[in-house]
Short mmCIF file of C-alpha atoms in Angstrom, two decimals:
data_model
loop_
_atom_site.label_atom_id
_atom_site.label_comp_id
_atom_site.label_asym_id
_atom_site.label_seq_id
_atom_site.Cartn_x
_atom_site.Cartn_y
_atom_site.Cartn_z
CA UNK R 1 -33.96 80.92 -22.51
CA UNK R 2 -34.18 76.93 -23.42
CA UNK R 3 -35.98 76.26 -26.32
CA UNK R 4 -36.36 73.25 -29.16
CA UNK R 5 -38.22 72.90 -31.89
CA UNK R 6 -38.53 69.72 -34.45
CA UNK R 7 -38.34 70.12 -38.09
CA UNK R 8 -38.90 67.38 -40.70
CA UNK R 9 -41.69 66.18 -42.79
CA UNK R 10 -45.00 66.01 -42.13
CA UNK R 11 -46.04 63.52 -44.44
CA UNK R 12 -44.06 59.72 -45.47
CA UNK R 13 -45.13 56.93 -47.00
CA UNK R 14 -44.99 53.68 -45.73
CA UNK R 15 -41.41 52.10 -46.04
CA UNK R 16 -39.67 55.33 -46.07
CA UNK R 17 -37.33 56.66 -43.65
CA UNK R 18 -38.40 58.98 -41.58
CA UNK R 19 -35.59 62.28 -40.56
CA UNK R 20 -36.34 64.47 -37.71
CA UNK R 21 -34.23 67.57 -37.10
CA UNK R 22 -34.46 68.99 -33.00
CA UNK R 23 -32.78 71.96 -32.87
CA UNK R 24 -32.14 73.91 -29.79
CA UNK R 25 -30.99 76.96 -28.00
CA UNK R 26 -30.68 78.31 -24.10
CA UNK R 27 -27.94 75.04 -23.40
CA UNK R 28 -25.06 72.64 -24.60
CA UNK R 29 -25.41 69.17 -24.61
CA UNK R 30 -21.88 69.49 -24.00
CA UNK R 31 -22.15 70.58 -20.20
CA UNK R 32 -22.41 67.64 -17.90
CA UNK R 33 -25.23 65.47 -17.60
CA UNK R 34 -27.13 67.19 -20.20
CA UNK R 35 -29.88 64.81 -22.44
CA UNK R 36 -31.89 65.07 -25.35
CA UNK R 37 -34.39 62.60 -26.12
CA UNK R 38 -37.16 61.62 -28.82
CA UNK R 39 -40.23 60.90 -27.80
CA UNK R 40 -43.49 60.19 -29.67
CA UNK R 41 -47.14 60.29 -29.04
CA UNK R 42 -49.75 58.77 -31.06
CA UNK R 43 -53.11 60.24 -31.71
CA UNK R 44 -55.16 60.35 -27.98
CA UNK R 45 -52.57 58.02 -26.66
CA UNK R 46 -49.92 58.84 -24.03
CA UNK R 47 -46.09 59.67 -25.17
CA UNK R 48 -43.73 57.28 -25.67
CA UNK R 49 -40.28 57.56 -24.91
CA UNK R 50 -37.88 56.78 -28.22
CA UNK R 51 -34.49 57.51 -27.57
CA UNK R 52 -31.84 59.89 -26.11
CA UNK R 53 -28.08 60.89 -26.40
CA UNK R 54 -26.20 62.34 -23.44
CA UNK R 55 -23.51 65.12 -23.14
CA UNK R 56 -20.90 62.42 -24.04
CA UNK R 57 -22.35 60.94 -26.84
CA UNK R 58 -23.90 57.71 -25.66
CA UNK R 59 -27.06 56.56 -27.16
CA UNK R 60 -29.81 55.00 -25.59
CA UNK R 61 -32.78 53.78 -27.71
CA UNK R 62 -36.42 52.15 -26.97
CA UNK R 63 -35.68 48.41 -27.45
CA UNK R 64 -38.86 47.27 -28.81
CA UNK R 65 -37.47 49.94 -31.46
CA UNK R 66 -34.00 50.01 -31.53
CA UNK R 67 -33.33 48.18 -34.95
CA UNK R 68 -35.26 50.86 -36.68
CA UNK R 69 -33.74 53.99 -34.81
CA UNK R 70 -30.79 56.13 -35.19
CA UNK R 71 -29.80 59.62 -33.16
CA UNK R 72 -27.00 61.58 -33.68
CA UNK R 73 -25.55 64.92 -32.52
CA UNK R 74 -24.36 67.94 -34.56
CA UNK R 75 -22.96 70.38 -31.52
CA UNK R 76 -21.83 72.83 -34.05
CA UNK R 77 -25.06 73.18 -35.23
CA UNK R 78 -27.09 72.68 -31.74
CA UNK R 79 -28.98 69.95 -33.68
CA UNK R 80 -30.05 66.15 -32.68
CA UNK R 81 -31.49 64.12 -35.68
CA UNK R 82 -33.23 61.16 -35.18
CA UNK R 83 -33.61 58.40 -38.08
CA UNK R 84 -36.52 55.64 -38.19
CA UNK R 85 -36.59 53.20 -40.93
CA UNK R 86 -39.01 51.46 -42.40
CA UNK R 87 -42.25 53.69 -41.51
CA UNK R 88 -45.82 52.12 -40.83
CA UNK R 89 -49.01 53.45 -40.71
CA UNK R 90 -48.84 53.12 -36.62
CA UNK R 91 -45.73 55.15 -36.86
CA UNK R 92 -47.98 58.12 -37.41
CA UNK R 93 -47.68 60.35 -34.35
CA UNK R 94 -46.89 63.80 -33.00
CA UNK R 95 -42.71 63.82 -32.21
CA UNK R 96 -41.41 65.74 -29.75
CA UNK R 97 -37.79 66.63 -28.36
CA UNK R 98 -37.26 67.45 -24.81
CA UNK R 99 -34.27 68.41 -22.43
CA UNK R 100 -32.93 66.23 -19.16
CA UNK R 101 -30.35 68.16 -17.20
CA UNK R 102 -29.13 64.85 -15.93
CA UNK R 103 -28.88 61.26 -17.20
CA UNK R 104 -31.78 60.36 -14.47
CA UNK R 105 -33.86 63.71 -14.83
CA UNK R 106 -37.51 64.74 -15.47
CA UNK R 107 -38.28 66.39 -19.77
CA UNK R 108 -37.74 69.64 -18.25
CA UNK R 109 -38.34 71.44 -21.74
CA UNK R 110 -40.10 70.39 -24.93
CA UNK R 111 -40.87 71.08 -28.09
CA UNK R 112 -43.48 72.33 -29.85
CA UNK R 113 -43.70 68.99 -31.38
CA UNK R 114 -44.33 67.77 -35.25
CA UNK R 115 -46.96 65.66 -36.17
CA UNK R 116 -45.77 62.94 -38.92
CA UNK R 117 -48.63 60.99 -40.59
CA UNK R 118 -47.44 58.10 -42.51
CA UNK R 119 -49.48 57.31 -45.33
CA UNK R 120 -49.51 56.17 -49.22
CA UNK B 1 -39.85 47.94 -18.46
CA UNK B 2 -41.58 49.78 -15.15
CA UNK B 3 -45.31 49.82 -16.40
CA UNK B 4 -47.16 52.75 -15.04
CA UNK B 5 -50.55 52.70 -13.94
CA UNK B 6 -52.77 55.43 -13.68
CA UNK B 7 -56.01 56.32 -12.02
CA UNK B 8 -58.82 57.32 -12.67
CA UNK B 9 -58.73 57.44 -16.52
CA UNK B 10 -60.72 60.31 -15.85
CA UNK B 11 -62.38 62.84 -13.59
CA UNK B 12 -64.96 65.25 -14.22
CA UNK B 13 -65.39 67.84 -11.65
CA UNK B 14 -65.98 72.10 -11.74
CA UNK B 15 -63.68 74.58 -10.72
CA UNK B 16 -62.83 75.21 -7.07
CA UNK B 17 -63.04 71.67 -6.48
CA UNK B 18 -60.43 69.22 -5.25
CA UNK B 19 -58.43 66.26 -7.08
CA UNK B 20 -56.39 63.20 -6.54
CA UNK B 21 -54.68 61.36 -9.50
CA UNK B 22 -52.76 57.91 -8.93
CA UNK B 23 -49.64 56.57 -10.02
CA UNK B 24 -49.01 52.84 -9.53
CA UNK B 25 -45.73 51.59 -10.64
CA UNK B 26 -45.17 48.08 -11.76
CA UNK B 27 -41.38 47.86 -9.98
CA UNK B 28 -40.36 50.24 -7.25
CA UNK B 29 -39.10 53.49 -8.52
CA UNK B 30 -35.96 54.39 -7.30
CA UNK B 31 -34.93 57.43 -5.67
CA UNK B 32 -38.45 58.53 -6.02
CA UNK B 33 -37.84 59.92 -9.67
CA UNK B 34 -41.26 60.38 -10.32
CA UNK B 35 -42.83 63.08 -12.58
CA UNK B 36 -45.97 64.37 -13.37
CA UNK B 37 -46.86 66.48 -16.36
CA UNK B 38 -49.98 68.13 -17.52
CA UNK B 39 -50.88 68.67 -21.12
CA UNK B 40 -53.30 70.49 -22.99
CA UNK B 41 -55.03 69.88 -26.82
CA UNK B 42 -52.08 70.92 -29.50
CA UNK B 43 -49.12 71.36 -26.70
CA UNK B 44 -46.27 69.75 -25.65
CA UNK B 45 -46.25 68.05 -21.69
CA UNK B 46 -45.61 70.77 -19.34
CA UNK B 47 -43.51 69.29 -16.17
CA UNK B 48 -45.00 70.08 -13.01
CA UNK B 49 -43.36 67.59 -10.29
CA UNK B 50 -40.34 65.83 -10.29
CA UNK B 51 -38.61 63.97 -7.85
CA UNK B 52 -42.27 62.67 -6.79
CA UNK B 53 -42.80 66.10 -4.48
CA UNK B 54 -41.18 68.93 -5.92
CA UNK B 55 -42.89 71.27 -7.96
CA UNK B 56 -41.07 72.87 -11.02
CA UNK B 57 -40.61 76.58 -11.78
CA UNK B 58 -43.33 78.45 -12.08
CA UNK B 59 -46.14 75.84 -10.63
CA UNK B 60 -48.83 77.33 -8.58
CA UNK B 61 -48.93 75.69 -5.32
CA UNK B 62 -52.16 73.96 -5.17
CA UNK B 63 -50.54 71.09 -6.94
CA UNK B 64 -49.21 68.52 -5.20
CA UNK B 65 -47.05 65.24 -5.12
CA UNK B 66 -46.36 62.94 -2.87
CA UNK B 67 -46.01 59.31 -1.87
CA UNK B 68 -42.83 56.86 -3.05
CA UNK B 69 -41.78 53.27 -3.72
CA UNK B 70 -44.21 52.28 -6.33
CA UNK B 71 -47.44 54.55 -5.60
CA UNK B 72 -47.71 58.31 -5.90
CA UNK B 73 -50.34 60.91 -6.30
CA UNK B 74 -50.63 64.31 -7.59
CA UNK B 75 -53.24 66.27 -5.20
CA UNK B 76 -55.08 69.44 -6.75
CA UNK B 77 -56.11 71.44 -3.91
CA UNK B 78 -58.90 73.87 -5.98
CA UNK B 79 -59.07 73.63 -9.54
CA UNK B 80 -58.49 76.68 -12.07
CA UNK B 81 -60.44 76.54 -15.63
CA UNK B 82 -56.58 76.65 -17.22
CA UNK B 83 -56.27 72.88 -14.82
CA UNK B 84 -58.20 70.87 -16.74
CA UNK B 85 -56.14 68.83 -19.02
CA UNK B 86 -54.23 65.17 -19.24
CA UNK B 87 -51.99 64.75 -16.71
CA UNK B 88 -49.56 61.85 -17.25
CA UNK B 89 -46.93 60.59 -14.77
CA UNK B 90 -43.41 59.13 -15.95
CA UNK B 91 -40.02 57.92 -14.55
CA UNK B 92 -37.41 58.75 -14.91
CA UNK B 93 -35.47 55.57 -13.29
CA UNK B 94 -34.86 53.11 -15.26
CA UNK B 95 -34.76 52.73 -19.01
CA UNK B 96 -36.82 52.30 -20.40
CA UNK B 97 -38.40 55.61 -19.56
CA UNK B 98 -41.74 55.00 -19.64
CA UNK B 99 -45.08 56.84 -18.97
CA UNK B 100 -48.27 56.51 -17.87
CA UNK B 101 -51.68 56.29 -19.64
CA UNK B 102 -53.01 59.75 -18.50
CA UNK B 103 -55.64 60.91 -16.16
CA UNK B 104 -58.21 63.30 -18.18
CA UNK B 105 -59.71 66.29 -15.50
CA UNK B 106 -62.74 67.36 -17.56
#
């Protein structure tokens, strides 16, 4: 059974960095092909895709964001943490991981998602 | 990026009737990798077609995709109360991956 679920805070202030924890179960991002990606969805708006890493390591981020991002891989721990710097107030958004089974595949399985609201 | 376009932002009909949600795709989208997803208040997308036609495990066959290139549509043949939703489409082609606006079925 696949299954992910995002941990972090639910509350930063603006400047801070902002840590997000996806850990899942059911599949290894070591088997071919295999993606997760971050992706975020503001408040009544549609989801936005953030960033992914693949089965081989490679990272692939949102370029209007990519200065700002970071996602790494801990396949002891079935883990992928994704980093953004410098948090606004239109940062604020529910964050969700979800599974490709291929580099060119549809978010077969998601999180439950986290809502971070970014306030002082 | 491929800018998706969706339409109508949203329809309000009862249950037992019929709908048809758009997809327009600023840039051809190759290899039809085309998804749609439906969501619901306080949950995560739930994937219903990919590949522009196929339906994913588990999704009742009254929903429907079709077309390719840069248009596609998601048919509902009869709608269910648990069908009313957001249902966004996305590809899955190039990156960025990108979605689109949402279609609300009230």
């Amino acid at each position: 059974q696949v299954t992910l679920r995002e941990s972090g805070p639910a509350l930063v202030k603006p400047t801070q960095t902002l840590t997000l924890t996806c850990s899942f179960s059911g599949f290894s991002l070591t088997t071919s092909g295999m993606n997760v990606a971050w992706i975020r969805q503001p408040p009544g708006r549609a989801p936005e895709w953030l960033a992914r890493i693949d089965w081989e390591g490679d990272k692939f981020y949102s370029r209007s964001l990519e200065t700002r991002l970071a996602i790494s891989l801990d396949t002891t721990q079935n883990q992928v943490v994704l980093t953004v710097t410098d948090m606004d107030p239109t940062d604020t958004a529910t964050y969700f991981c979800a599974r490709t089974e291929y580099s060119r595949g549809p978010f077969d399985y998601w999180g439950q998602g986290m809502l971070v609201t970014v306030s002082s | 990026e491929n800018v998706l376009t969706q339409s109508p932002d949203t329809l309000s009909l009862s249950p037992g009737e019929g709908a048809t949600l758009s997809c327009r795709a600023s840039k051809t989208v190759g290899d039809n990798f085309l998804a749609w997803y439906q969501q619901k208040p306080g949950q995560a997308p739930r994937l219903l077609i990919y590949g522009a036609y196929s339906r994913a495990t588990g999704v009742p066959d009254r929903f429907r995709g079709g077309g390719s290139g840069s248009v596609f549509t998601l048919t509902i043949s009869r709608l269910e109360p648990e069908d009313f939703g957001v249902y966004y489409c996305q590809q899955y082609d190039r990156s960025p991956r990108t979605f689109g606006q949402g279609t609300k079925v009230e």
